[in-house]
mmCIF file of C-alpha atoms in Angstrom:
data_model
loop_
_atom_site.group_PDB
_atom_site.id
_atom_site.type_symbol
_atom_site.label_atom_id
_atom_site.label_comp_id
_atom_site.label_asym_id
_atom_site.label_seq_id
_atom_site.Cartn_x
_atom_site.Cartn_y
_atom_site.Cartn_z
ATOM 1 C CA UNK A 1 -42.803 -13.741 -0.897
ATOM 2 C CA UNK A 2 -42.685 -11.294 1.398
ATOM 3 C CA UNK A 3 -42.530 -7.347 0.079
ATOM 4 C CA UNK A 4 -41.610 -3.967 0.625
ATOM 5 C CA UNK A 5 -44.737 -1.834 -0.669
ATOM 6 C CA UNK A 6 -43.963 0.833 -2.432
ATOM 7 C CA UNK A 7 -46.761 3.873 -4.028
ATOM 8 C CA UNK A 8 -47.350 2.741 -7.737
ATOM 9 C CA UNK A 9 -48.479 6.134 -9.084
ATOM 10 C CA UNK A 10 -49.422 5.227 -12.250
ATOM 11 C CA UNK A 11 -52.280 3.054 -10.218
ATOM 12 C CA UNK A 12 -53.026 5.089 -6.784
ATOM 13 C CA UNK A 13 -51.569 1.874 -4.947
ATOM 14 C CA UNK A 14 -48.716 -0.211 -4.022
ATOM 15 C CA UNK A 15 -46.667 -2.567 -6.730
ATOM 16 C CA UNK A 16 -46.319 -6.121 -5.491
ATOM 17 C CA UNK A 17 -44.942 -9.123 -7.621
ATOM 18 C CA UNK A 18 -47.679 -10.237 -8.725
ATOM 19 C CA UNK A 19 -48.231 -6.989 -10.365
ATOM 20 C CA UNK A 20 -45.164 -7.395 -12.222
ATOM 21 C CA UNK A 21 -45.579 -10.671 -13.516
ATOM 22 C CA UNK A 22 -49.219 -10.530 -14.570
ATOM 23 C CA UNK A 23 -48.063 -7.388 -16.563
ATOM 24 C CA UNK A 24 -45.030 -9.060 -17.613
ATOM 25 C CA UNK A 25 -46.698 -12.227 -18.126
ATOM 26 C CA UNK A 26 -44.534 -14.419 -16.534
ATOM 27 C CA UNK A 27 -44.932 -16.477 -13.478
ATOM 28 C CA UNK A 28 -44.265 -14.997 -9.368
ATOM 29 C CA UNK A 29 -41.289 -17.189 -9.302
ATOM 30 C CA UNK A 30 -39.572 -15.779 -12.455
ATOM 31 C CA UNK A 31 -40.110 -12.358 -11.442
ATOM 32 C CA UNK A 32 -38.399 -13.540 -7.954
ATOM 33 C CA UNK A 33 -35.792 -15.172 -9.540
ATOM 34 C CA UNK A 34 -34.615 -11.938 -11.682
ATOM 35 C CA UNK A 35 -35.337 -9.758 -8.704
ATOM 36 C CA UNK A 36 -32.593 -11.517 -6.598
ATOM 37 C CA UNK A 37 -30.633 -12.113 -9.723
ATOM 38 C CA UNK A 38 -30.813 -15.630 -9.621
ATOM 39 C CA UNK A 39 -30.574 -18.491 -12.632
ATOM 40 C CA UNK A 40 -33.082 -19.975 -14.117
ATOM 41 C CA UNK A 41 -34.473 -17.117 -16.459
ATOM 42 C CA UNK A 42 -33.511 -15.793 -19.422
ATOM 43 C CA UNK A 43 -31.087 -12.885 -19.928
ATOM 44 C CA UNK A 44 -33.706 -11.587 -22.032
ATOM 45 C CA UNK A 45 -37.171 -11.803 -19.593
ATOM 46 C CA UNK A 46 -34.887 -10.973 -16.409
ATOM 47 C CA UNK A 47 -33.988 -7.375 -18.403
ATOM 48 C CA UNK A 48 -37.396 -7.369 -19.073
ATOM 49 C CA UNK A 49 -39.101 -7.530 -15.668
ATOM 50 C CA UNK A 50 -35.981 -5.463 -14.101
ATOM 51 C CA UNK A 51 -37.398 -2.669 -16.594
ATOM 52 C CA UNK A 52 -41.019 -2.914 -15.756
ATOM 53 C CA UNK A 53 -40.420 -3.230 -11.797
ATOM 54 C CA UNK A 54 -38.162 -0.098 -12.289
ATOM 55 C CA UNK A 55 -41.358 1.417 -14.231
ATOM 56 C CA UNK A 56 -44.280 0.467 -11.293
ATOM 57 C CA UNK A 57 -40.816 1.838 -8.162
ATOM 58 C CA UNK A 58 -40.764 -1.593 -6.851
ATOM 59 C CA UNK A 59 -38.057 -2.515 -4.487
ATOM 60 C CA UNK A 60 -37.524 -6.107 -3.039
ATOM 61 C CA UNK A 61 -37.974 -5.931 0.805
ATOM 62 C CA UNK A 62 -34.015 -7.567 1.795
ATOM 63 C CA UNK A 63 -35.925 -9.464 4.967
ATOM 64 C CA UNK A 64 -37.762 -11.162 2.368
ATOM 65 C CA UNK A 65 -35.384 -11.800 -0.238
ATOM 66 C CA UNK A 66 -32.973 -13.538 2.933
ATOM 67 C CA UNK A 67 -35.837 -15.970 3.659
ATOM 68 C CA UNK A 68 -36.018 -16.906 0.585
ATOM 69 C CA UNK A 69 -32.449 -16.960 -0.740
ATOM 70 C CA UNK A 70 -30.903 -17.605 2.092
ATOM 71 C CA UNK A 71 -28.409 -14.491 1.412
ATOM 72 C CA UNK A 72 -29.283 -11.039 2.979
ATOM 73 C CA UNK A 73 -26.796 -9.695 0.934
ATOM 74 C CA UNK A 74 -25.268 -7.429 3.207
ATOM 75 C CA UNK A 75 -21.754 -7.431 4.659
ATOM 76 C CA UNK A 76 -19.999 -5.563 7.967
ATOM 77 C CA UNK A 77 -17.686 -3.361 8.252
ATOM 78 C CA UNK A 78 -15.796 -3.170 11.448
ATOM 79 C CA UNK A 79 -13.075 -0.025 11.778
ATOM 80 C CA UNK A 80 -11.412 1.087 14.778
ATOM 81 C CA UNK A 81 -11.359 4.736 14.176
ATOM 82 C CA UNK A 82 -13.904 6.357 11.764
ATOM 83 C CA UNK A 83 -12.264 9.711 12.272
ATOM 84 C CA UNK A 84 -8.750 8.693 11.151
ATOM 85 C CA UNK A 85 -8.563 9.603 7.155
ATOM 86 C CA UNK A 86 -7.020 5.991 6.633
ATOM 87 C CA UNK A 87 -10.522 3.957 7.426
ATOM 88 C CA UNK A 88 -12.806 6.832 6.147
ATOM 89 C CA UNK A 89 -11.705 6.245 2.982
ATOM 90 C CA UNK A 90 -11.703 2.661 3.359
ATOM 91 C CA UNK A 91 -15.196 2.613 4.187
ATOM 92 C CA UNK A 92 -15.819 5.090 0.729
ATOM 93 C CA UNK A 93 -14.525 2.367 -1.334
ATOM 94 C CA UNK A 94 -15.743 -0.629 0.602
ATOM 95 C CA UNK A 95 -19.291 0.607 -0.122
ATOM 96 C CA UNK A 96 -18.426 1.660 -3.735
ATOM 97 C CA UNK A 97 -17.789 -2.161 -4.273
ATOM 98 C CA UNK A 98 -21.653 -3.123 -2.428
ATOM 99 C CA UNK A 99 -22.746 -0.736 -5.116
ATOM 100 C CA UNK A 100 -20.905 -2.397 -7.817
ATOM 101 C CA UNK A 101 -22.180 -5.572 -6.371
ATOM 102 C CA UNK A 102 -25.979 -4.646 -5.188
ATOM 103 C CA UNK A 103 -25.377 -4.926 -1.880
ATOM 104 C CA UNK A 104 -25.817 -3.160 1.070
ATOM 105 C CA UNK A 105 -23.156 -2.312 4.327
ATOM 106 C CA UNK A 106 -23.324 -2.326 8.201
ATOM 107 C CA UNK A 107 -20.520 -0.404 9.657
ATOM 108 C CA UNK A 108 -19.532 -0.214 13.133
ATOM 109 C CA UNK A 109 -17.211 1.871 14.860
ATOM 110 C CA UNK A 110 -15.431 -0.083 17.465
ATOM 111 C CA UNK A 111 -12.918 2.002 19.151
ATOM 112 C CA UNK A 112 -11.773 -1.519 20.383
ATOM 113 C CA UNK A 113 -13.806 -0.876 22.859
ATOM 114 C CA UNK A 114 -15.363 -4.523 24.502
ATOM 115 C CA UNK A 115 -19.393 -3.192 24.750
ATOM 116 C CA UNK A 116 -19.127 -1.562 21.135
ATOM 117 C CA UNK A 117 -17.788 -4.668 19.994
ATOM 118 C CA UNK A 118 -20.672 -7.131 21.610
ATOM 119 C CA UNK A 119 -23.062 -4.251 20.380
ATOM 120 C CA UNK A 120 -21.946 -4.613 17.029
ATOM 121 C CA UNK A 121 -21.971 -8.337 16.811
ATOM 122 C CA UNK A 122 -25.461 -8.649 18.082
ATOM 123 C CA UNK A 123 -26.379 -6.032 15.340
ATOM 124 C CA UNK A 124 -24.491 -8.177 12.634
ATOM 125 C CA UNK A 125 -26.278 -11.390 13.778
ATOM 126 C CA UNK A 126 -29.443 -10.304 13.838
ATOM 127 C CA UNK A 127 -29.092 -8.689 10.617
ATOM 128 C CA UNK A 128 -28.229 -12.017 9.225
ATOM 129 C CA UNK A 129 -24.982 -10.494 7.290
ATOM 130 C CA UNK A 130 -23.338 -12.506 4.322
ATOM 131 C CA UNK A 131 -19.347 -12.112 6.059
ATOM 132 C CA UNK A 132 -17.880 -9.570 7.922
ATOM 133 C CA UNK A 133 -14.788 -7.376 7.065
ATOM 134 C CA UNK A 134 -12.964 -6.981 10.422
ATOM 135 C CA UNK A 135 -10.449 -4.207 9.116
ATOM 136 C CA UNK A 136 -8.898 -3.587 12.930
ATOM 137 C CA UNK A 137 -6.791 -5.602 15.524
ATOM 138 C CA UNK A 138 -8.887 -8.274 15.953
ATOM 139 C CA UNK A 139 -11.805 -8.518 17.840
ATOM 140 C CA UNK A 140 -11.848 -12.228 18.939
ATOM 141 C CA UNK A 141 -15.129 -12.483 20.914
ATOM 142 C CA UNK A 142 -16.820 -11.173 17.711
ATOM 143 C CA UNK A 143 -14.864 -12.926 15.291
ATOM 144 C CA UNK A 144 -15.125 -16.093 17.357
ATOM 145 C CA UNK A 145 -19.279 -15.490 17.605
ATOM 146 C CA UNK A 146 -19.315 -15.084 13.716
ATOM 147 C CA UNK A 147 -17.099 -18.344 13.113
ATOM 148 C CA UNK A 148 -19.338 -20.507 15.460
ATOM 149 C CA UNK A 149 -22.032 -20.078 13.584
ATOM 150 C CA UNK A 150 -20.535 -20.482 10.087
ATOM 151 C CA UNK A 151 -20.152 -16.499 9.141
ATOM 152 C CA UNK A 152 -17.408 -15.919 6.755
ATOM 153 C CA UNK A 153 -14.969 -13.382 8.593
ATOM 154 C CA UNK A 154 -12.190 -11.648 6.992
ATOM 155 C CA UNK A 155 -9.573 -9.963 9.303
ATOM 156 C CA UNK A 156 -6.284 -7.653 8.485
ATOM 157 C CA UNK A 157 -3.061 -8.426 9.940
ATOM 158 C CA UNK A 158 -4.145 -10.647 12.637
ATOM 159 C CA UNK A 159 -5.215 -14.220 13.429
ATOM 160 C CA UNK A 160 -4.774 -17.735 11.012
ATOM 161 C CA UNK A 161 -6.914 -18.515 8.156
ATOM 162 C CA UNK A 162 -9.185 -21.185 8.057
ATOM 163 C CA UNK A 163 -12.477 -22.640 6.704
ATOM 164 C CA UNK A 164 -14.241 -19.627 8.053
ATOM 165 C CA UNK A 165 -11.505 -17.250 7.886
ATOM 166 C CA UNK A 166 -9.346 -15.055 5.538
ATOM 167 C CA UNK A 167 -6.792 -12.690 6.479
ATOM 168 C CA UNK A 168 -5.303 -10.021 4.503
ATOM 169 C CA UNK A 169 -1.432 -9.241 5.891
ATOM 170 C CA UNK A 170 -0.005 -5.996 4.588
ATOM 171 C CA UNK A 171 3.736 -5.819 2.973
ATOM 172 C CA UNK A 172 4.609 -3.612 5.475
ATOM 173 C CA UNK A 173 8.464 -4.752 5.455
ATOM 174 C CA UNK A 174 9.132 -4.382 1.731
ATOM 175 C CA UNK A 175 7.529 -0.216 2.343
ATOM 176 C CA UNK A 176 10.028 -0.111 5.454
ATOM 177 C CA UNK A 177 12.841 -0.932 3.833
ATOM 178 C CA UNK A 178 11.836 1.271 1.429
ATOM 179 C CA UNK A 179 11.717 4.122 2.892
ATOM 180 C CA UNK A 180 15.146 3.354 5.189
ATOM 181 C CA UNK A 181 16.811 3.087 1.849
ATOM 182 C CA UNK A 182 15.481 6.181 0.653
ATOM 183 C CA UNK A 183 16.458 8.204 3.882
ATOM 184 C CA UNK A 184 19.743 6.244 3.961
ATOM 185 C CA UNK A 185 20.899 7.717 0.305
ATOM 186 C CA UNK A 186 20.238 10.788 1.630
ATOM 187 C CA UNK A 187 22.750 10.288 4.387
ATOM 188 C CA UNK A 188 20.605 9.800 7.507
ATOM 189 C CA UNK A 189 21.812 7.426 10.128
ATOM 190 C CA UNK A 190 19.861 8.433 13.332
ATOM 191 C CA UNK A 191 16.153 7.149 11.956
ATOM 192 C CA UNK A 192 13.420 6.984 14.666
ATOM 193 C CA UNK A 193 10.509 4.780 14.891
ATOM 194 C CA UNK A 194 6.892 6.519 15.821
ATOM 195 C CA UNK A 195 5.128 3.492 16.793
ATOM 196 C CA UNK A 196 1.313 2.338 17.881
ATOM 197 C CA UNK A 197 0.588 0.268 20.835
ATOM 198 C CA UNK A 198 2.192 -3.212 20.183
ATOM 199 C CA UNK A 199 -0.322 -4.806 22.130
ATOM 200 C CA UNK A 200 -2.424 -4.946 18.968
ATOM 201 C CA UNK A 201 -1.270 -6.979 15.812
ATOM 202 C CA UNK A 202 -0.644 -4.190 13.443
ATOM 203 C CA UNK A 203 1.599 -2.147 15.794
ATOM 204 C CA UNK A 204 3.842 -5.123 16.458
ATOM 205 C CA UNK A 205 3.856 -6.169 12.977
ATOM 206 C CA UNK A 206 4.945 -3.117 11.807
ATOM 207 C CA UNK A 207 7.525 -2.548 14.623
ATOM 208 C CA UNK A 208 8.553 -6.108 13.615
ATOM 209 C CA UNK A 209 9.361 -4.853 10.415
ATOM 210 C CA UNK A 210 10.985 -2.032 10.950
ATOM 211 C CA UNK A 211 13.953 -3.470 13.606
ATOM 212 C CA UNK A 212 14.257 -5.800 10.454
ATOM 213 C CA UNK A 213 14.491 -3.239 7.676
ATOM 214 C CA UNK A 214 16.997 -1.762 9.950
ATOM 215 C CA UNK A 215 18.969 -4.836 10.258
ATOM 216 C CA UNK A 216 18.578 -5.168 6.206
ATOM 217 C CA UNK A 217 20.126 -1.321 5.477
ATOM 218 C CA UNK A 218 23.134 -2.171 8.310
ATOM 219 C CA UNK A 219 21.753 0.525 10.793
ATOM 220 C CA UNK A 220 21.599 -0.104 14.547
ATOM 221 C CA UNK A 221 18.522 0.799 16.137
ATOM 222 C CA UNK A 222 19.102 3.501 18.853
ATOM 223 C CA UNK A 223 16.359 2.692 21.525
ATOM 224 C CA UNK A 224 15.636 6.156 22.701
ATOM 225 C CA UNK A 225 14.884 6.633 18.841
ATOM 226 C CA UNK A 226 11.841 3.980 19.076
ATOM 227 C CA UNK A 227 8.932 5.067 20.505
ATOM 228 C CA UNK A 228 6.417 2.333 21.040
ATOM 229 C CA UNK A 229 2.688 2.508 22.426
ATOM 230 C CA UNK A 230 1.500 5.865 20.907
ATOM 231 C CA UNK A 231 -1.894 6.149 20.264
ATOM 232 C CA UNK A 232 -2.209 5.829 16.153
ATOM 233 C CA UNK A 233 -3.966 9.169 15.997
ATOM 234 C CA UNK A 234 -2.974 12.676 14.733
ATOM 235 C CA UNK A 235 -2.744 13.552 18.862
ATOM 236 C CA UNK A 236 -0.760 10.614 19.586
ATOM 237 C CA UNK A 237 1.801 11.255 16.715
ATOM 238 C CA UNK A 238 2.107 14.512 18.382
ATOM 239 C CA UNK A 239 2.827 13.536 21.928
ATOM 240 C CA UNK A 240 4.979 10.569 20.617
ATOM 241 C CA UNK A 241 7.081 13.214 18.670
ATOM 242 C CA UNK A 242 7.740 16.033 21.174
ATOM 243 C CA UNK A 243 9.206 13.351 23.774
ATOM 244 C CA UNK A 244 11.427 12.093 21.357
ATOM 245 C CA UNK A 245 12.489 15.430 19.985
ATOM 246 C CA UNK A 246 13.252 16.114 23.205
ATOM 247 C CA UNK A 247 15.161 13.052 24.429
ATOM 248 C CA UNK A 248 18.887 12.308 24.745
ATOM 249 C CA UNK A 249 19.581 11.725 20.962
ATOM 250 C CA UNK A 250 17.391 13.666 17.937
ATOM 251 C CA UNK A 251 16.716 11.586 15.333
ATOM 252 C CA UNK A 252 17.705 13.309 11.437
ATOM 253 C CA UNK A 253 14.849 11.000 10.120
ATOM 254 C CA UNK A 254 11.312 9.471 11.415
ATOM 255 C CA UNK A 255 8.957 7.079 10.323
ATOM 256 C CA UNK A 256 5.392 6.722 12.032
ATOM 257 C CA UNK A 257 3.055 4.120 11.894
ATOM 258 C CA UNK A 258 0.990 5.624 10.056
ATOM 259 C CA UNK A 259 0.183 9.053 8.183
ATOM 260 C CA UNK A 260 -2.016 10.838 10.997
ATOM 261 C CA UNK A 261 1.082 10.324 13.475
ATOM 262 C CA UNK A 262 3.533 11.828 10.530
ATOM 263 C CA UNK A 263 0.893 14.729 10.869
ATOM 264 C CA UNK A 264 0.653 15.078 14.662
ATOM 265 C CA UNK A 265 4.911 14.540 14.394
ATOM 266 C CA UNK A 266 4.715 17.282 11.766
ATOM 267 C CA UNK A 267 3.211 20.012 14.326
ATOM 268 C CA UNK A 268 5.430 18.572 16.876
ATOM 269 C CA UNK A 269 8.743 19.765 15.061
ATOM 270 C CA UNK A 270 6.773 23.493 14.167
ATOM 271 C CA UNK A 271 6.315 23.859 17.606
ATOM 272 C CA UNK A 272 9.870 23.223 18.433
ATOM 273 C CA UNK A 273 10.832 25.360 15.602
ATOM 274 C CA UNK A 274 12.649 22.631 13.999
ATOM 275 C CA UNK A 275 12.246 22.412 10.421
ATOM 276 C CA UNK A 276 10.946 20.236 7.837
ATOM 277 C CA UNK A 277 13.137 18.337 5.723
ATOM 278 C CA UNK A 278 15.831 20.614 6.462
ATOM 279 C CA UNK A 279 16.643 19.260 10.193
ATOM 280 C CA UNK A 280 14.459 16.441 10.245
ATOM 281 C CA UNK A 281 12.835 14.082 7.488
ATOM 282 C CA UNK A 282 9.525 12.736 8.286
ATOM 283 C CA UNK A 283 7.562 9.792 6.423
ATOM 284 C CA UNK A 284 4.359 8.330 6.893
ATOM 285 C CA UNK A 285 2.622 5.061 5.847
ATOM 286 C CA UNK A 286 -0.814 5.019 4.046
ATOM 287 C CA UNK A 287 -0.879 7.499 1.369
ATOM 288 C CA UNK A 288 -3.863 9.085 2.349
ATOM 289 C CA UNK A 289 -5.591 11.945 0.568
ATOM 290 C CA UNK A 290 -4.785 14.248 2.669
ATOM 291 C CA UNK A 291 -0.958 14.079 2.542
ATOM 292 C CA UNK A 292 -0.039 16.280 -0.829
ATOM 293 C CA UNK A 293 -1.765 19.122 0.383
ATOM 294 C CA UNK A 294 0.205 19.602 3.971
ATOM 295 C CA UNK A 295 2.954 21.607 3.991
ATOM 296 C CA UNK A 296 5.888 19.758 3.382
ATOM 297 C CA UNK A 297 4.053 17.094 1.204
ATOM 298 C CA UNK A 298 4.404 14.310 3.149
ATOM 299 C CA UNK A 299 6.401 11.575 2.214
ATOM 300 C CA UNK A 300 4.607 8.422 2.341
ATOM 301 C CA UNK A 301 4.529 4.440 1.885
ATOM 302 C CA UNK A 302 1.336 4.087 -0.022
ATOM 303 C CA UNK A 303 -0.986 0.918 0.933
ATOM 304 C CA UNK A 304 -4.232 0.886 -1.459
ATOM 305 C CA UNK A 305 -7.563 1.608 0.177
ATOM 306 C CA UNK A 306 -9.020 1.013 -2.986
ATOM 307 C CA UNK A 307 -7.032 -1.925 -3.493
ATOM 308 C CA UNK A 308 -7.606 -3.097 0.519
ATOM 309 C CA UNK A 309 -11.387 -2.291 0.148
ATOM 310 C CA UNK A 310 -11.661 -4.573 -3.017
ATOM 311 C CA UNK A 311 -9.969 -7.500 -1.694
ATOM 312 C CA UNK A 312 -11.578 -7.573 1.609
ATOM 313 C CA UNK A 313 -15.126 -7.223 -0.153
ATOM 314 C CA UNK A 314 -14.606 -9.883 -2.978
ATOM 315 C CA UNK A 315 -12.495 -12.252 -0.725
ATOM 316 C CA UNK A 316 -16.086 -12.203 1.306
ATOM 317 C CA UNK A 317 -17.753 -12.645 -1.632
ATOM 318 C CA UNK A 318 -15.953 -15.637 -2.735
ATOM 319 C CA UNK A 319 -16.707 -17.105 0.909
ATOM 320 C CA UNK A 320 -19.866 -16.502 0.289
ATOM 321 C CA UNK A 321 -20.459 -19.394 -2.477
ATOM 322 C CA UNK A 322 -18.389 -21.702 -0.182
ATOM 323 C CA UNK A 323 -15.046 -20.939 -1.150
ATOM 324 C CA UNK A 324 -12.912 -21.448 2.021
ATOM 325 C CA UNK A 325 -10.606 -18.689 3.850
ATOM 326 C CA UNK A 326 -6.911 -18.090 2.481
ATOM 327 C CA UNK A 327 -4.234 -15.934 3.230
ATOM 328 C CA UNK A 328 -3.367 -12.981 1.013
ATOM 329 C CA UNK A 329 -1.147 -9.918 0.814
ATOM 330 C CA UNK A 330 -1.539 -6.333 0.044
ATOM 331 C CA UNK A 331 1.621 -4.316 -1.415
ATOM 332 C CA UNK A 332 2.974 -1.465 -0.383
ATOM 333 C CA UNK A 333 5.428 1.218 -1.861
ATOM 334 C CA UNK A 334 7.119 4.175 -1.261
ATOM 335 C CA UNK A 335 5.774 7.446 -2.604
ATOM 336 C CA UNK A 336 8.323 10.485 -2.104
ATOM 337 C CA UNK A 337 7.537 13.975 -2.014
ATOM 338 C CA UNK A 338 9.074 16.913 -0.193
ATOM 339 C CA UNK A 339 8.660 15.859 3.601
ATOM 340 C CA UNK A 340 12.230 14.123 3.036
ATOM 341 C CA UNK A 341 15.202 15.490 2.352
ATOM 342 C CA UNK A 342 19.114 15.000 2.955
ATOM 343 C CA UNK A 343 20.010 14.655 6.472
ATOM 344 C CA UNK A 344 21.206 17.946 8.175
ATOM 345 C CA UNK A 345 25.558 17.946 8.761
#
C-alpha cells in the first residue's frame, strides 16, 4: 500500500503500516482495513490500531487508499457565486458533513462561466471524486462528463433524475404563497417581483411560482411590477429596484429572488428616501445569517442550508454504494420580522 510518510518522533523516522501492525500485532491488511474503515476486523482491534496510528501521527496517503478501495473519498462542490452569503454558508455546512463523514471537499467557483466550468471538471476527474454536488443552474457539459463515466451527480432545481443523477427541487411555491398571504393580510395589492435571469432553472422556477402564488391569493400580476433578468447579487437587487421604483406604477410590497437582492432593493428605497415597511414592504428568500442584523430585519422565506447541505452530501453518499438517483424536495417557510409591514393608504 502506498503511504503518506509522516515524522514518527518517538523513533527519529517516518511511521508506515507495517510499523503499526508489527506493534499492534496484527497483519498489513488489518491495519488497512481499519484505516479505510472497512469490514472485516473487529470493533475492538480497529479502535485499537486507530489509537496506536494516532500515537506514531500516521495519516493514510488518499491516492493510496483510492487504489486500493476504489473510493477517494472526496466529493465536489460546484457554486455559482462564493461571495453571495447564500452558498458561503452552504459550503460551511457541506464540509461540516465531510467532517462528520471523514471525507474531504473540492470546491469550485463557477461563475457559470464555460472555461471555469471545463477547468473544474478536469480537476474533479483527475481527482477521482466519489459524486459531485452541482448546487447552481446546471452545468451540462460537466454534468454530462461526470455521468459518462459513471460519477454520481447531484444537481438543484434543474435537469431529470436518473441512474446517475439526483436532483434536489426547492418548495419554492408553498414560501411564495406564503409570503403573498402574509403581505395580502396586511392589505397590499400592488406586490412586485425582483427576479434573476430566467434563462437559468432557478430564476424561472421561482418566477414560475410566483405568477402562480399570485393566481392562488386572487391578485393580478401588474407587468411593470415584474422585473425579470437581474443579476441575483446584492448590485443587481439594487439596479432591479431603482427602475422599478421608478416606473409607471410603485409597488406597496416586493419580493426578490433571493435575500442579497432584498438587500441591494433595501438601499435602493434609502436612496430614494422611501421608507421601510412604512411605504414599501420588502421580503427576501433564503434566510441567511445576515438578515436579522440589517436594519429593518428583513423578512424572509427561510430554505435550510444546513438542511440543503445535508441532503445533497448524504444523497451522494447513498449513490455512492450504488443506490440510484431520485428526486427530492427541500421545504421552505416564511420567517417574518420587521421588513414587512401594512401597506401604506
Amino acid at each position: 500500500m502506498l503511504i503518506n510518510k509522516p515524522f514518527n518522533k518517538r523513533k527519529g523516522r517516518p511511521a508506515n503500516i507495517h510499523e503499526i501492525a508489527r506493534l499492534g500485532k496484527v497483519s498489513t491488511a488489518s491495519v488497512s482495513r481499519a484505516l479505510n474503515g472497512e469490514p472485516g476486523v473487529s470493533e475492538q482491534t480497529a479502535e485499537r490500531i486507530l489509537t496506536l496510528a494516532k500515537k506514531l501521527g500516521y495519516y493514510p496517503s488518499s491516492s493510496a487508499r483510492a487504489l486500493v478501495t476504489g473510493r477517494s473519498r472526496t466529493f465536489g462542490l460546484l457554486v455559482s457565486d462564493i461571495v453571495n452569503p447564500f452558498f458561503a454558508e452552504l459550503l460551511r455546512e457541506f464540509e461540516e458533513e465531510a467532517v462528520r463523514k471523514q471525507y474531504e471537499v473540492i470546491v469550485a467557483n463557477i461563475n457559470n462561466d464555460p472555461k471555469r466550468i471545463q477547468e473544474s471538471a478536469r480537476r474533479l476527474l483527475e481527482r477521482k471524486v466519489d459524486g459531485v454536488a452541482i448546487m447552481t443552474a446546471e452545468p451540462s457539459f460537466l454534468s454530462s462528463e461526470l455521468r459518462k463515466r459513471g460519477i454520481p451527480v447531484v444537481l438543484l432545481e434543474s435537469g431529470v433524475a436518473s441512474a446517475y443523477v439526483s436532483v434536489i427541487r426547492i418548495e419554492a411555491l408553498w414560501g411564495i404563497t406564503q409570503a403573498l398571504r402574509h403581505l395580502t393580510s396586511l392589505g397590499h395589492r400592488h406586490i412586485g417581483y425582483l427576479g434573476a435571469p430566467i434563462s437559468l432553472a432557478p430564476g424561472k422556477l421561482r418566477l414560475k411560482a410566483f405568477r402562480e402564488a399570485m393566481k392562488a391569493c386572487d391578485l393580478l400580476p401588474i407587468q411593470s411590477l415584474i422585473s425579470k433578468n437581474n443579476l441575483p447579487t446584492v448590485a443587481g437587487g439594487f439596479a432591479g429596484m431603482l427602475k422599478m421604483l421608478q416606473g409607471p406604477v410603485r409597488p406597496t410590497g416586493v419580493l426578490a429572488f433571493n435575500d442579497a437582492m432584498a438587500l441591494g432593493a433595501l438601499h435602493a428605497a434609502r436612496k430614494l428616501r422611501i421608507k421601510v415597511p412604512r411605504e414599501l414592504s420588502i421580503i427576501g428568500f433564503d434566510n441567511i445569517e445576515l438578515g436579522p442584523f440589517v436594519e429593518p430585519e428583513l423578512t424572509t422565506i427561510e430554505c435550510s442550508r444546513s438542511g440543503l447541505a445535508s441532503l445533497a452530501f448524504n444523497t451522494l453518499l447513498r449513490m455512492s454504494d450504488g443506490s440510484p438517483g431520485q428526486t427530492t424536495s427541500l421545504p421552505t417557510s416564511l420567517i417574518v420580522r420587521s421588513s414587512s409591514d401594512i401597506a401604506p393608504r
